[in-house]
Coordinates of C-alpha atoms and ligand atoms in Angstrom, one line a residue:
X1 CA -34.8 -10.4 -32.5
X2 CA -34.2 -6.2 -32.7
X3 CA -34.6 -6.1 -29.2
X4 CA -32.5 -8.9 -27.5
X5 CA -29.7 -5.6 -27.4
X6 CA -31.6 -3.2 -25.1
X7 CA -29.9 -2.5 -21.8
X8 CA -32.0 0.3 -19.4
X9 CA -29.1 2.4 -17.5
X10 CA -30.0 4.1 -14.2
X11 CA -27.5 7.0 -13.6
X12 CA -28.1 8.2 -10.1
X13 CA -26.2 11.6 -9.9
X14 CA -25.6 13.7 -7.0
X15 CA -27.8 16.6 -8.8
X16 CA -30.0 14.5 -11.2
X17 CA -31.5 10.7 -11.6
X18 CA -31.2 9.9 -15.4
X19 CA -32.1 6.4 -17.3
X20 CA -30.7 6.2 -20.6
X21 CA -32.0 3.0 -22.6
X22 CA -29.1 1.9 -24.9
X23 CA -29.3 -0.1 -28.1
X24 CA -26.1 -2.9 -28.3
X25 CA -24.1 -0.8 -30.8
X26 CA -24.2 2.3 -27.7
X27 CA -26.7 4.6 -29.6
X28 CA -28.8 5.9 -26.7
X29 CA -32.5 5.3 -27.9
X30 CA -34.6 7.4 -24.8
X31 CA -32.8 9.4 -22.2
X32 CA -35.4 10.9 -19.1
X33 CA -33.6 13.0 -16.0
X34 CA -35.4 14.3 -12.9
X35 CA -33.5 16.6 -11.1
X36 CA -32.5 15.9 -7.3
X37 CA -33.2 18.3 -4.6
X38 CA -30.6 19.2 -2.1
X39 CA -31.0 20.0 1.4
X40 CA -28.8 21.6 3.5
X41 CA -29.9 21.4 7.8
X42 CA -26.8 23.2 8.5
X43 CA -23.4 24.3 7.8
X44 CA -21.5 21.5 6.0
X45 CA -24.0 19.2 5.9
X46 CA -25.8 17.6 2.7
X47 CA -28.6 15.5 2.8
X48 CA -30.7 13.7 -0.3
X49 CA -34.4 12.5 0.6
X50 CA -34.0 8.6 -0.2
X51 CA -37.8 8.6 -1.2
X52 CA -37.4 11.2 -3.8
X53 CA -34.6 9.4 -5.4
X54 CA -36.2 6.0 -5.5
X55 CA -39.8 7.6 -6.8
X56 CA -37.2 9.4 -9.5
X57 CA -35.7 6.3 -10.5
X58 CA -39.0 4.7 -11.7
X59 CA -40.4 7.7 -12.9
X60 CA -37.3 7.9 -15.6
X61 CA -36.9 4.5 -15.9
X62 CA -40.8 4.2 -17.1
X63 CA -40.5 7.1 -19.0
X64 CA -37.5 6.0 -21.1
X65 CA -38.9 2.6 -22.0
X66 CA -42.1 4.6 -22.5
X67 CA -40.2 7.2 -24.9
X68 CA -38.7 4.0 -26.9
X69 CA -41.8 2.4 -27.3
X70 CA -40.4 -0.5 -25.4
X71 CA -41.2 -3.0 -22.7
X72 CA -40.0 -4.7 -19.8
X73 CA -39.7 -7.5 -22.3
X74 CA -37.0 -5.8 -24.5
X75 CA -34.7 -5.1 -22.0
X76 CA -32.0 -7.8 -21.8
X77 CA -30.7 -6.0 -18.9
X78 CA -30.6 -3.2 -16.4
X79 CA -27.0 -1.6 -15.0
X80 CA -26.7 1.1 -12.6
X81 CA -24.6 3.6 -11.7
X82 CA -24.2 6.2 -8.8
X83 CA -23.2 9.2 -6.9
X84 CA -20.6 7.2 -4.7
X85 CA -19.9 7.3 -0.7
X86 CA -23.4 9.0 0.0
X87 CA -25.2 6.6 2.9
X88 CA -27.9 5.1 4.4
X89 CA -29.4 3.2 6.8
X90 CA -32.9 1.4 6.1
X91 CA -35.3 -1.3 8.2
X92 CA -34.7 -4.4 6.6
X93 CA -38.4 -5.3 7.4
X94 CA -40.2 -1.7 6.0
X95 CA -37.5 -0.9 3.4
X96 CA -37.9 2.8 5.3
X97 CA -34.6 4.4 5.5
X98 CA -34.0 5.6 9.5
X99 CA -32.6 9.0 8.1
X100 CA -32.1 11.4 5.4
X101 CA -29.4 10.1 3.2
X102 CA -25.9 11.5 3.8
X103 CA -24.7 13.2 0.8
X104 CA -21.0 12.5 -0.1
X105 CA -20.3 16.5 0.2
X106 CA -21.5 16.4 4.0
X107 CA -19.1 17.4 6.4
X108 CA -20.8 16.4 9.4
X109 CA -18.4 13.7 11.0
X110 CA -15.1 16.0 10.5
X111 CA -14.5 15.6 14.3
X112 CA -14.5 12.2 14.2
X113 CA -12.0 12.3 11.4
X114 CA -10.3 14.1 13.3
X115 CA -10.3 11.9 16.2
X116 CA -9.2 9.1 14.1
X117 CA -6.2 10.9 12.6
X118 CA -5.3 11.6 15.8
X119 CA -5.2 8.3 17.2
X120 CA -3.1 7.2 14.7
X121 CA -5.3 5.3 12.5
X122 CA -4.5 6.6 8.7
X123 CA -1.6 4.2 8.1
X124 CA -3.8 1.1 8.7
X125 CA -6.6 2.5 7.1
X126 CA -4.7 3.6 3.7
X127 CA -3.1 0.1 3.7
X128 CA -6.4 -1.8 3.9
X129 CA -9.2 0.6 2.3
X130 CA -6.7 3.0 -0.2
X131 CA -8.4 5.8 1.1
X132 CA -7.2 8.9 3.2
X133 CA -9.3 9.7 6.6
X134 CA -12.1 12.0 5.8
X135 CA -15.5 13.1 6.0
X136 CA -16.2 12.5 2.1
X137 CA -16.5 8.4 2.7
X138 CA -19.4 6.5 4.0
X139 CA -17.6 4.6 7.3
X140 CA -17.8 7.8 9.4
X141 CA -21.2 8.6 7.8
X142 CA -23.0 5.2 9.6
X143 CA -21.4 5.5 12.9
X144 CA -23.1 9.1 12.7
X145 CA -26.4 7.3 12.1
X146 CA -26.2 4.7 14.7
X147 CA -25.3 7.2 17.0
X148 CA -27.4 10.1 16.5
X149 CA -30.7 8.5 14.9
X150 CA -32.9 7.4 18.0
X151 CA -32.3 4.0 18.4
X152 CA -30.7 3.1 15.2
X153 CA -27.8 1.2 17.3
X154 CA -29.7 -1.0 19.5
X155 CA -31.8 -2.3 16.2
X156 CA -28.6 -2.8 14.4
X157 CA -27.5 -4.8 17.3
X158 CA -30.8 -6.8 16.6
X159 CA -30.0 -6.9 12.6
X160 CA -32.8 -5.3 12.1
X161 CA -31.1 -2.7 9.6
X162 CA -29.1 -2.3 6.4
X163 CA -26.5 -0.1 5.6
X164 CA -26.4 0.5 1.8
X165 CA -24.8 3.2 -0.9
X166 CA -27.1 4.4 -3.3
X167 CA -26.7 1.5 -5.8
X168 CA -27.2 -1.1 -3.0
X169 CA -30.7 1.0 -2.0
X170 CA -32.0 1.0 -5.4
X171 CA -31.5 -2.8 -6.1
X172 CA -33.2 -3.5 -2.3
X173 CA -35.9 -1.2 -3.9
X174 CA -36.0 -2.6 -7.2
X175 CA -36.3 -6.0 -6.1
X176 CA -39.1 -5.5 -3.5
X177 CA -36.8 -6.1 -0.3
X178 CA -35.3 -9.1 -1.5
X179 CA -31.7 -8.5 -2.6
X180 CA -29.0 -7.0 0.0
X181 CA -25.7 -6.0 -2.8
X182 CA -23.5 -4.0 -3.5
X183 CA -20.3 -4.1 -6.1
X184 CA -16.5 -3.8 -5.4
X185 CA -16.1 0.0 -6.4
X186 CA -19.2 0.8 -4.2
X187 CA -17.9 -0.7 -1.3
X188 CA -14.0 0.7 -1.8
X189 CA -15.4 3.9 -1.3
X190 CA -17.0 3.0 2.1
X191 CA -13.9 3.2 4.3
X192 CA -15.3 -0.1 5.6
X193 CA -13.6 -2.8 2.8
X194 CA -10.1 -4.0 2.3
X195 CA -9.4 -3.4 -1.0
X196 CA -6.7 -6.1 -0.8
X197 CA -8.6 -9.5 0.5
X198 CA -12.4 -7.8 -0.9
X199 CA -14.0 -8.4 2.3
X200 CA -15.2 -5.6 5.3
X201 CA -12.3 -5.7 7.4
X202 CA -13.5 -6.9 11.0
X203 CA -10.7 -3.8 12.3
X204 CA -12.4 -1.5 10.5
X205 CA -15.8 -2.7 11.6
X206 CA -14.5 -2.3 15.1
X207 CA -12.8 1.1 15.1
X208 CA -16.2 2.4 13.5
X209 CA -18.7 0.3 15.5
X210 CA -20.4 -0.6 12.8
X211 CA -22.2 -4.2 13.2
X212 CA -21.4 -6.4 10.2
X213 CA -25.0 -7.5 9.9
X214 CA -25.4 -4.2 8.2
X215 CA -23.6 -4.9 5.1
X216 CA -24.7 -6.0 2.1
X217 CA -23.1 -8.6 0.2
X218 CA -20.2 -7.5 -2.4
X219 CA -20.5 -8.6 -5.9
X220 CA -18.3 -8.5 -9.2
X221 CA -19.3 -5.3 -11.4
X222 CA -21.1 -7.6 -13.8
X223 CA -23.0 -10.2 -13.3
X224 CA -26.9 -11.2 -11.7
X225 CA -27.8 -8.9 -8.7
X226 CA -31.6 -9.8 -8.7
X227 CA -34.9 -9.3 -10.5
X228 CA -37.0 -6.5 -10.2
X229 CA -40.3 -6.7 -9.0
X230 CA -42.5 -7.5 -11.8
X231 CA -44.7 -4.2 -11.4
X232 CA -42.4 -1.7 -11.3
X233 CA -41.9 -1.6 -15.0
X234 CA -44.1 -4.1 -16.5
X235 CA -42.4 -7.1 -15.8
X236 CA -39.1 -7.7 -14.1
X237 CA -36.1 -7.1 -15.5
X238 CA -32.3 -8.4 -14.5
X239 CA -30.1 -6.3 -12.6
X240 CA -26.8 -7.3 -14.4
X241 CA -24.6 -4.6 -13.8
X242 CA -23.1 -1.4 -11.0
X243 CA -20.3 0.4 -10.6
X244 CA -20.2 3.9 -8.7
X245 CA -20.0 6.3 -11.2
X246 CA -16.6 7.1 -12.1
X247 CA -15.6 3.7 -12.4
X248 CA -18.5 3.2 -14.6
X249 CA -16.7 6.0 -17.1
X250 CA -13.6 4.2 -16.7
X251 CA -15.4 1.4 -18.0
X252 CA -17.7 3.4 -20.5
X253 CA -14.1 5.4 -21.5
X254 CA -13.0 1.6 -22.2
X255 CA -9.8 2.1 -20.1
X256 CA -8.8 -1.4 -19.4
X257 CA -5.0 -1.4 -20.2
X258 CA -2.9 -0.4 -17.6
X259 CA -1.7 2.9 -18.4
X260 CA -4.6 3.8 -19.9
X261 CA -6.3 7.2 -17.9
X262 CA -9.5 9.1 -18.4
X263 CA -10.4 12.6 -16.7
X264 CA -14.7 13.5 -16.5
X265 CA -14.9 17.2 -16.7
X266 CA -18.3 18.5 -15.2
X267 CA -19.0 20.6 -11.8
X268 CA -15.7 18.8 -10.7
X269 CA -13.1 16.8 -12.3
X270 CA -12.1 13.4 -11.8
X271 CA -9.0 11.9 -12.5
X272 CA -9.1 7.5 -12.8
X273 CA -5.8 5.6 -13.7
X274 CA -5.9 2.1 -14.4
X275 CA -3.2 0.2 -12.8
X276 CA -3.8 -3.3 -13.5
X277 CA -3.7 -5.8 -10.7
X278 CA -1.8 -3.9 -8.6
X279 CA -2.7 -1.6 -5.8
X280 CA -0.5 1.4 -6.3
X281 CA 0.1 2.5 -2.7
X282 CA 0.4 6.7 -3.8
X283 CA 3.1 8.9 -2.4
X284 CA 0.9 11.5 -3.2
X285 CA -2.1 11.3 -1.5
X286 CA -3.9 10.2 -4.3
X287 CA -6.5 7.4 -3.8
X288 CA -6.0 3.7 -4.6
X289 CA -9.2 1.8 -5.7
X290 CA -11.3 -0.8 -7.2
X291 CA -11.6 0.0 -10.6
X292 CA -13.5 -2.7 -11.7
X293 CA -14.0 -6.4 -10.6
X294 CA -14.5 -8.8 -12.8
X295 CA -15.4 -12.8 -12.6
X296 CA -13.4 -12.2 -8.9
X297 CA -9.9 -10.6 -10.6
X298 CA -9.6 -6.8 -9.3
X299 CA -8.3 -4.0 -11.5
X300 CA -7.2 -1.2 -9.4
X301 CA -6.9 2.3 -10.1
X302 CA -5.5 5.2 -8.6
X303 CA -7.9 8.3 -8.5
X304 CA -7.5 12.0 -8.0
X305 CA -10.2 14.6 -7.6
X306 CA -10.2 18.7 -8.4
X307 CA -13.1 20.1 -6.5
X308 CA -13.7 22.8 -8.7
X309 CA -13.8 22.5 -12.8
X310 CA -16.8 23.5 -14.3
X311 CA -18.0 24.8 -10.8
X312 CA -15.4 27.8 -11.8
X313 CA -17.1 28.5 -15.1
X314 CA -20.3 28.3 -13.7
X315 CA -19.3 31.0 -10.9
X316 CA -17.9 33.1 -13.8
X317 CA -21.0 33.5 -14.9
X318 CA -23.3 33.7 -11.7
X319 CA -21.0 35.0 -9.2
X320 CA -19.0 37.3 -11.4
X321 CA -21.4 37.9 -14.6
X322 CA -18.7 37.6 -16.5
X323 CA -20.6 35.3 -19.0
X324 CA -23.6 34.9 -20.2
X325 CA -23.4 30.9 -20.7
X326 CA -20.5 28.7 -19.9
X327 CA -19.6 28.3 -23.9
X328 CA -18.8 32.0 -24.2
X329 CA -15.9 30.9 -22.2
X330 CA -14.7 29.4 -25.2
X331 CA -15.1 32.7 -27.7
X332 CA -13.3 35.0 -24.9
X333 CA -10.5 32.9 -23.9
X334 CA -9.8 32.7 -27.7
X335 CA -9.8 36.4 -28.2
X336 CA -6.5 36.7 -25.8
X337 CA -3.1 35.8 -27.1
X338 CA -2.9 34.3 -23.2
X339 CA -3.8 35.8 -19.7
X340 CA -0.4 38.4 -19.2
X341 CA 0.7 36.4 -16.0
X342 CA -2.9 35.8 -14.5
X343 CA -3.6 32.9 -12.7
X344 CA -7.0 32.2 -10.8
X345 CA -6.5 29.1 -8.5
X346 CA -10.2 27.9 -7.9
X347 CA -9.8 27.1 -4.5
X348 CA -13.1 28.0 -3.5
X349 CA -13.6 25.0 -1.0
X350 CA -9.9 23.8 -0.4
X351 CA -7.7 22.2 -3.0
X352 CA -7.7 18.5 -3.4
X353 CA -5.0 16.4 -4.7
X354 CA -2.5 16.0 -4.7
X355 CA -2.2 19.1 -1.9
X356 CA -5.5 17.8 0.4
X357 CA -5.4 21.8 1.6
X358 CA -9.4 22.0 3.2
X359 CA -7.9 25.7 4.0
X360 CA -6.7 27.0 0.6
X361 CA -9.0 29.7 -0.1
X362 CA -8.9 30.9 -4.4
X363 CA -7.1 34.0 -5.6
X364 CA -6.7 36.0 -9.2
X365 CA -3.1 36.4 -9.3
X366 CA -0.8 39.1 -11.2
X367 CA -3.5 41.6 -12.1
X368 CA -2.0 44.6 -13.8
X369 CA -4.0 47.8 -15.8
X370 CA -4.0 45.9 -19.0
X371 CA -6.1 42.6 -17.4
X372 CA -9.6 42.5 -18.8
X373 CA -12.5 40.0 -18.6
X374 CA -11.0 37.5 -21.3
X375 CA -8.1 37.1 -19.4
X376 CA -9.7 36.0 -16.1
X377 CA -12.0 34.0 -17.9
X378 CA -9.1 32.4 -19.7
X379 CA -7.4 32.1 -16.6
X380 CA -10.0 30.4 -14.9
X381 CA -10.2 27.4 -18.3
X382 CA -6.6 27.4 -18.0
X383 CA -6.2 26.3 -14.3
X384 CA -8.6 23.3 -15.2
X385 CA -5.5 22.2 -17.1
X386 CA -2.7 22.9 -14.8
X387 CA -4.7 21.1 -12.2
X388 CA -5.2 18.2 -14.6
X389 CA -1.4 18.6 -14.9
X390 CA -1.0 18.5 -11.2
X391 CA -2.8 14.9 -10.7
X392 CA -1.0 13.7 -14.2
X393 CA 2.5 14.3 -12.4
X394 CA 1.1 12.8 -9.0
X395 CA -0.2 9.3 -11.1
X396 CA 2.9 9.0 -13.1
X397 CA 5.2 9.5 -9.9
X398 CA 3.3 6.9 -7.9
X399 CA 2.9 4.3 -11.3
X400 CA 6.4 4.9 -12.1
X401 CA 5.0 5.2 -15.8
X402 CA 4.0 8.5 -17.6
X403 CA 0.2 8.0 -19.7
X404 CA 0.5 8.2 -23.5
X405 CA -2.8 10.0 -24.0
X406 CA -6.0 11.1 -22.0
X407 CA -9.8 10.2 -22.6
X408 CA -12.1 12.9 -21.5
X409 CA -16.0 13.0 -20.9
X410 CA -18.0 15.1 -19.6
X411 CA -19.8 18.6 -19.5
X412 CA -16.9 20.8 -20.0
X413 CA -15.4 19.0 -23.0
X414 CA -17.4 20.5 -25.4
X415 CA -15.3 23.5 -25.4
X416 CA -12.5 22.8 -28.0
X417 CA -10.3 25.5 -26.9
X418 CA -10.1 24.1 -23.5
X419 CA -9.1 20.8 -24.5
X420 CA -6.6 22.0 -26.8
X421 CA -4.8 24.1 -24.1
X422 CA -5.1 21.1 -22.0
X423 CA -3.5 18.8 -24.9
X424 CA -0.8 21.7 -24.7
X425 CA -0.4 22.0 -20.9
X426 CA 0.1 18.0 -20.5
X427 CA 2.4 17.2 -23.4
X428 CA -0.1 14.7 -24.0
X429 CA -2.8 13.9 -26.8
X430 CA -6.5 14.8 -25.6
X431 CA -9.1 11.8 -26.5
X432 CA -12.3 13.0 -27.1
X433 CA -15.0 10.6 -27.6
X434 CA -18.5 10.6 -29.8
X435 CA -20.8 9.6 -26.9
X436 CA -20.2 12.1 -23.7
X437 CA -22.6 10.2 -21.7
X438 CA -19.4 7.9 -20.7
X439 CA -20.6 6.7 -17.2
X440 CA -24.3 5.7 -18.3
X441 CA -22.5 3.7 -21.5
X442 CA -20.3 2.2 -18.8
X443 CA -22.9 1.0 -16.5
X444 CA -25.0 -0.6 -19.7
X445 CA -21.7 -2.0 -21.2
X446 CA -21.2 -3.9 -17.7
X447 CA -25.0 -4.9 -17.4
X448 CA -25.0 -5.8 -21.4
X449 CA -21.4 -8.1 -20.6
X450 CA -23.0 -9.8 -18.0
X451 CA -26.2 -10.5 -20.4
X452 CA -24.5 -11.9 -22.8
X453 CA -24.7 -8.9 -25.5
X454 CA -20.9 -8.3 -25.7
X455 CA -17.8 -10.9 -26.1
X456 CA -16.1 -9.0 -23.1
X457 CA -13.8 -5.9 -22.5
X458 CA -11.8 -6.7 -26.5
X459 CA -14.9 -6.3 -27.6
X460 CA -16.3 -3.3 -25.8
X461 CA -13.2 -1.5 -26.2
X462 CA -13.3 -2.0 -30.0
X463 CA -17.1 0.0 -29.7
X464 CA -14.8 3.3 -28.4
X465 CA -14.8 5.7 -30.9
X466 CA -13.3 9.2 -31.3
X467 CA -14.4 12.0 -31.7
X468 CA -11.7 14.1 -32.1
X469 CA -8.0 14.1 -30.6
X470 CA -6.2 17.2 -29.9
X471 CA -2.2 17.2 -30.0
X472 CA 0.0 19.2 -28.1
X473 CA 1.5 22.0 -30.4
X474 CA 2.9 24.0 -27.6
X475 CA 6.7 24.8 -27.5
X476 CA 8.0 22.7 -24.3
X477 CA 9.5 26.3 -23.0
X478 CA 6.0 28.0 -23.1
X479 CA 4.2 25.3 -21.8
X480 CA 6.6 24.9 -18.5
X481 CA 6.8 28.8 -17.6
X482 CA 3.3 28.9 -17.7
X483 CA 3.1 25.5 -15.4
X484 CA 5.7 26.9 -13.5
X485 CA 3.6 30.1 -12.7
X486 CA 0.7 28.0 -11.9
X487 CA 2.9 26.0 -9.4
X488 CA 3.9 29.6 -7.6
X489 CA 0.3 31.0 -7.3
X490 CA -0.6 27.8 -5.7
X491 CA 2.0 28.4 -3.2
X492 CA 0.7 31.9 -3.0
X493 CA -3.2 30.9 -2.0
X494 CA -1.7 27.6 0.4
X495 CA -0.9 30.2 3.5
X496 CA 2.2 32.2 2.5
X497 CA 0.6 34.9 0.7
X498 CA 3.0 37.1 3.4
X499 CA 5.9 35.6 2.1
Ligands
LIG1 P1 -22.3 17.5 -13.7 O1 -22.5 16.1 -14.3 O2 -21.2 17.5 -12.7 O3 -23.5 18.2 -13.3 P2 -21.7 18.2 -16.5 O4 -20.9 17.1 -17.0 O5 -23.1 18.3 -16.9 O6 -21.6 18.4 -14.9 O7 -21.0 19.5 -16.9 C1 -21.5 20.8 -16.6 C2 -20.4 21.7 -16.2 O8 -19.6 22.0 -17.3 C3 -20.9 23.0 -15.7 O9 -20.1 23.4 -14.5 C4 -20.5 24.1 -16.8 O10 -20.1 25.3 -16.2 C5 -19.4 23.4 -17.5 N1 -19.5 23.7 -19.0 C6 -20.4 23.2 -19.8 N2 -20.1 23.6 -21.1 C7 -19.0 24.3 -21.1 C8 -18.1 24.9 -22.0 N3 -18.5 24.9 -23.3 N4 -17.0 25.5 -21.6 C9 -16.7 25.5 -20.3 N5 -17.4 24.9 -19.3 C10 -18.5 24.3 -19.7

């Protein structure tokens, strides 16, 4: 039976919804994507309409089983995957959310991190959640909603609502109303779940005020969530599979040694570290978390993020008109022997890890007469890399174990200069695999596990296949002068500029 192997992955992305259908050998058969619009009701705040992302899931789902010529029927399984942290808040009679949903981005409930930092709450919340206190997690986000949405608390009081991520909305939606879930690297984003005993911590609950009849129950990444309702596409369908969506790449990247690291390159970059069983408590301010749960035993990871990658490519081009497209990047930076001592540190909105600087503003460095467009634009590839660099140093420090090699995905990695220079900069070979679409594959692989499909994580990591790898051929002198530089315009840009 040709069809026994077809897994339907829903990838809902902060700026798109995309279903991919995937045969059982990871060729993707149909892909459909609906963009997502954003709305922004003030400064700092980020808001998705919940409606529009559920009416976007069916829509691509039906169209990719549609493009396939395949039905409900064929698909062994579905696995989903999802912008992580973003929030909401939904009557568990209706199914109507009580509010836009909170976008991860938002920055809304800043003074109430604020507040918590300052009463002294980061130790215990690092030790139980991983997580530093800040607006980007979804704990802060519901006490917003059950304070500012018109009687939102009193009905929670009543247990009339449900807090969910965006996976744990979908598979209420999918399955008409009936199944309240989440998965483990949902819920260690949520600033509301001990990492350590996998269970909402009752403290946290507390210091939030956030009822636990809110929550949804926490399940491995693979395994049965629920069915959908037999309409929606034509018959139901078993939800097998979820992961937030850069777990999912670790997954679809196939990093399941510890050691093993990948990095997704698109309008930011992500940085996931698998560290085995244990909980790597970071010196660094890097992020410990669930990486993946499997048949109840937890591999954790330790995560960094770069706020601006691609983002700095894409403002080349529409900020600066530097570039027509983001692959010139590629043709100019080559046409340079290097940048002559320029450095552009993106920080456009801050700098994340490892220096967690939300007042950082970005800078072009060491301009001189001679400095022409390829050299900013080469600058501005090259700092991808020293940032990569940056979180690299940070994971080995805290792992006590330097990575042999890194597994990239994502928009950005097309560009082979870049990941050469990046092979340079780290020392370290560059893994480029043949299918990009990492985090889709890696919801499907965890969906198509739990169906039965694959033998388990041997097997799926035999499917990985490169590309192409890029080796460092940079003399170690080179490479550390220009790290070295990078390290001093950082300084430059983090309040000293006078100095
Ligand atoms: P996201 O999923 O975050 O929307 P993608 O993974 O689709 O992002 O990657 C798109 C990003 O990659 C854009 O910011 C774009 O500027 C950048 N990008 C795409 N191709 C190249 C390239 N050849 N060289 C440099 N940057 C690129």
């Amino acid at each position: 039976m040709a069809d026994a192997g077809v897994v339907l992955s829903i990838d809902q992305g902060t700026t798109s919804t995309r279903a991919i259908l995937f045969a059982a050998d990871g060729t993707a058969l149909a892909t459909r994507q609906k963009e997502l619009p954003q709305i922004f009701p003030a400064d700092g705040w980020v808001e998705h309409d919940p409606e529009e992302i559920w009416s976007a899931t069916v829509e691509v789902c039906r169209g990719a089983l549609a493009d396939a010529g395949r039905a409900a029927a064929d698909v062994a399984a579905i696995g989903i995957t999802n912008q992580r942290e973003t929030t909401l808040l939904w009557d568990r009679r209706t199914g109507k959310p009580v509010h836009n949903a909170i976008v991860w981005q938002d920055r809304r409930t800043a003074p109430l991190c604020r507040e918590l930092a300052a009463g002294g709450h980061e130790a215990t919340i690092r030790a139980r959640t991983g997580l530093v206190i800040d607006p980007y997690f979804s704990g802060t986000k519901v006490a917003w909603l059950l304070d500012n949405v018109d009687g939102a608390r009193a009905a929670a009081e009543r247990g009339e609502l449900a807090f969910g991520t965006v996976d744990c909305f979908l598979l209420w939606r999918l399955t008409g109303g009936r199944v309240h879930a989440t998965d483990a690297t949902n819920a260690s984003r949520t600033l509301l779940f001990n990492i350590h005993t996998q269970d909402w911590d009752d403290e946290l609950l507390d210091l939030l005020r956030v009822p636990r009849s809110l929550l949804p129950r926490v399940q491995d990444n693979a395994g049965h969530f629920g069915d959908t309702d037999g309409d929606l596409l034509g018959g139901a369908v078993r939800v097998m599979g979820m992961a937030g969506d850069q777990q999912a790449a670790l997954v679809g990247q196939a990093c399941f040694a510890p050691g093993m690291i990948k990095s997704t390159y698109g309008t930011g970059c992500f940085v996931v570290l698998n560290t085995g069983g244990a909980a790597v408590e970071s010196r660094n301010r890097l992020l410990t978390t669930v990486g993946y749960r499997l048949d109840g035993r937890v591999t954790y990871a330790l995560e960094g993020s770069i706020f601006i990658a691609g983002a700095a490519v894409q403002w080349l081009r529409d900020g600066l008109g530097l570039v027509a497209s983001a692959p010139e990047s590629e043709g100019l930076a080559r046409a340079v022997e290097g940048t002559n001592g320029v450095y552009l540190v993106p920080a456009f909105t801050g700098l994340g890890a490892p220096y967690w600087d939300p007042d950082a503003r970005g800078a072009i460095l060491g301009l001189t007469r001679d400095s022409g467009i390829a050299h900013v634009v080469r600058a501005a590839l090259e700092a991808v890399c020293y940032q990569t660099r940056d979180l690299m140093q940070a994971m080995a420090d805290d792992a006590g174990a330097a990575p042999t090699a890194l597994r990239v995905d994502g928009g950005m990695v097309g560009n082979d200069w870049l990941m050469q220079f990046l092979a340079d900069i780290l020392g370290l070979p560059v893994d480029r695999p043949v299918v990009a679409e990492t985090t889709a594959l890696g919801a499907a692989y965890l969906a198509g596990m739990a169906a039965d499909l694959f033998g388990g994580l041997d097997d799926i990591a035999a499917r990985w296949r490169r590309q192409r790898d890029f080796h460092p051929a940079m003399e170690a002198g080179r490479r550390d002068g220009l790290y070295a530089g990078w390290r001093d315009a950082v300084r430059r840009v983090r309040g000293d500029m006078a100095a």
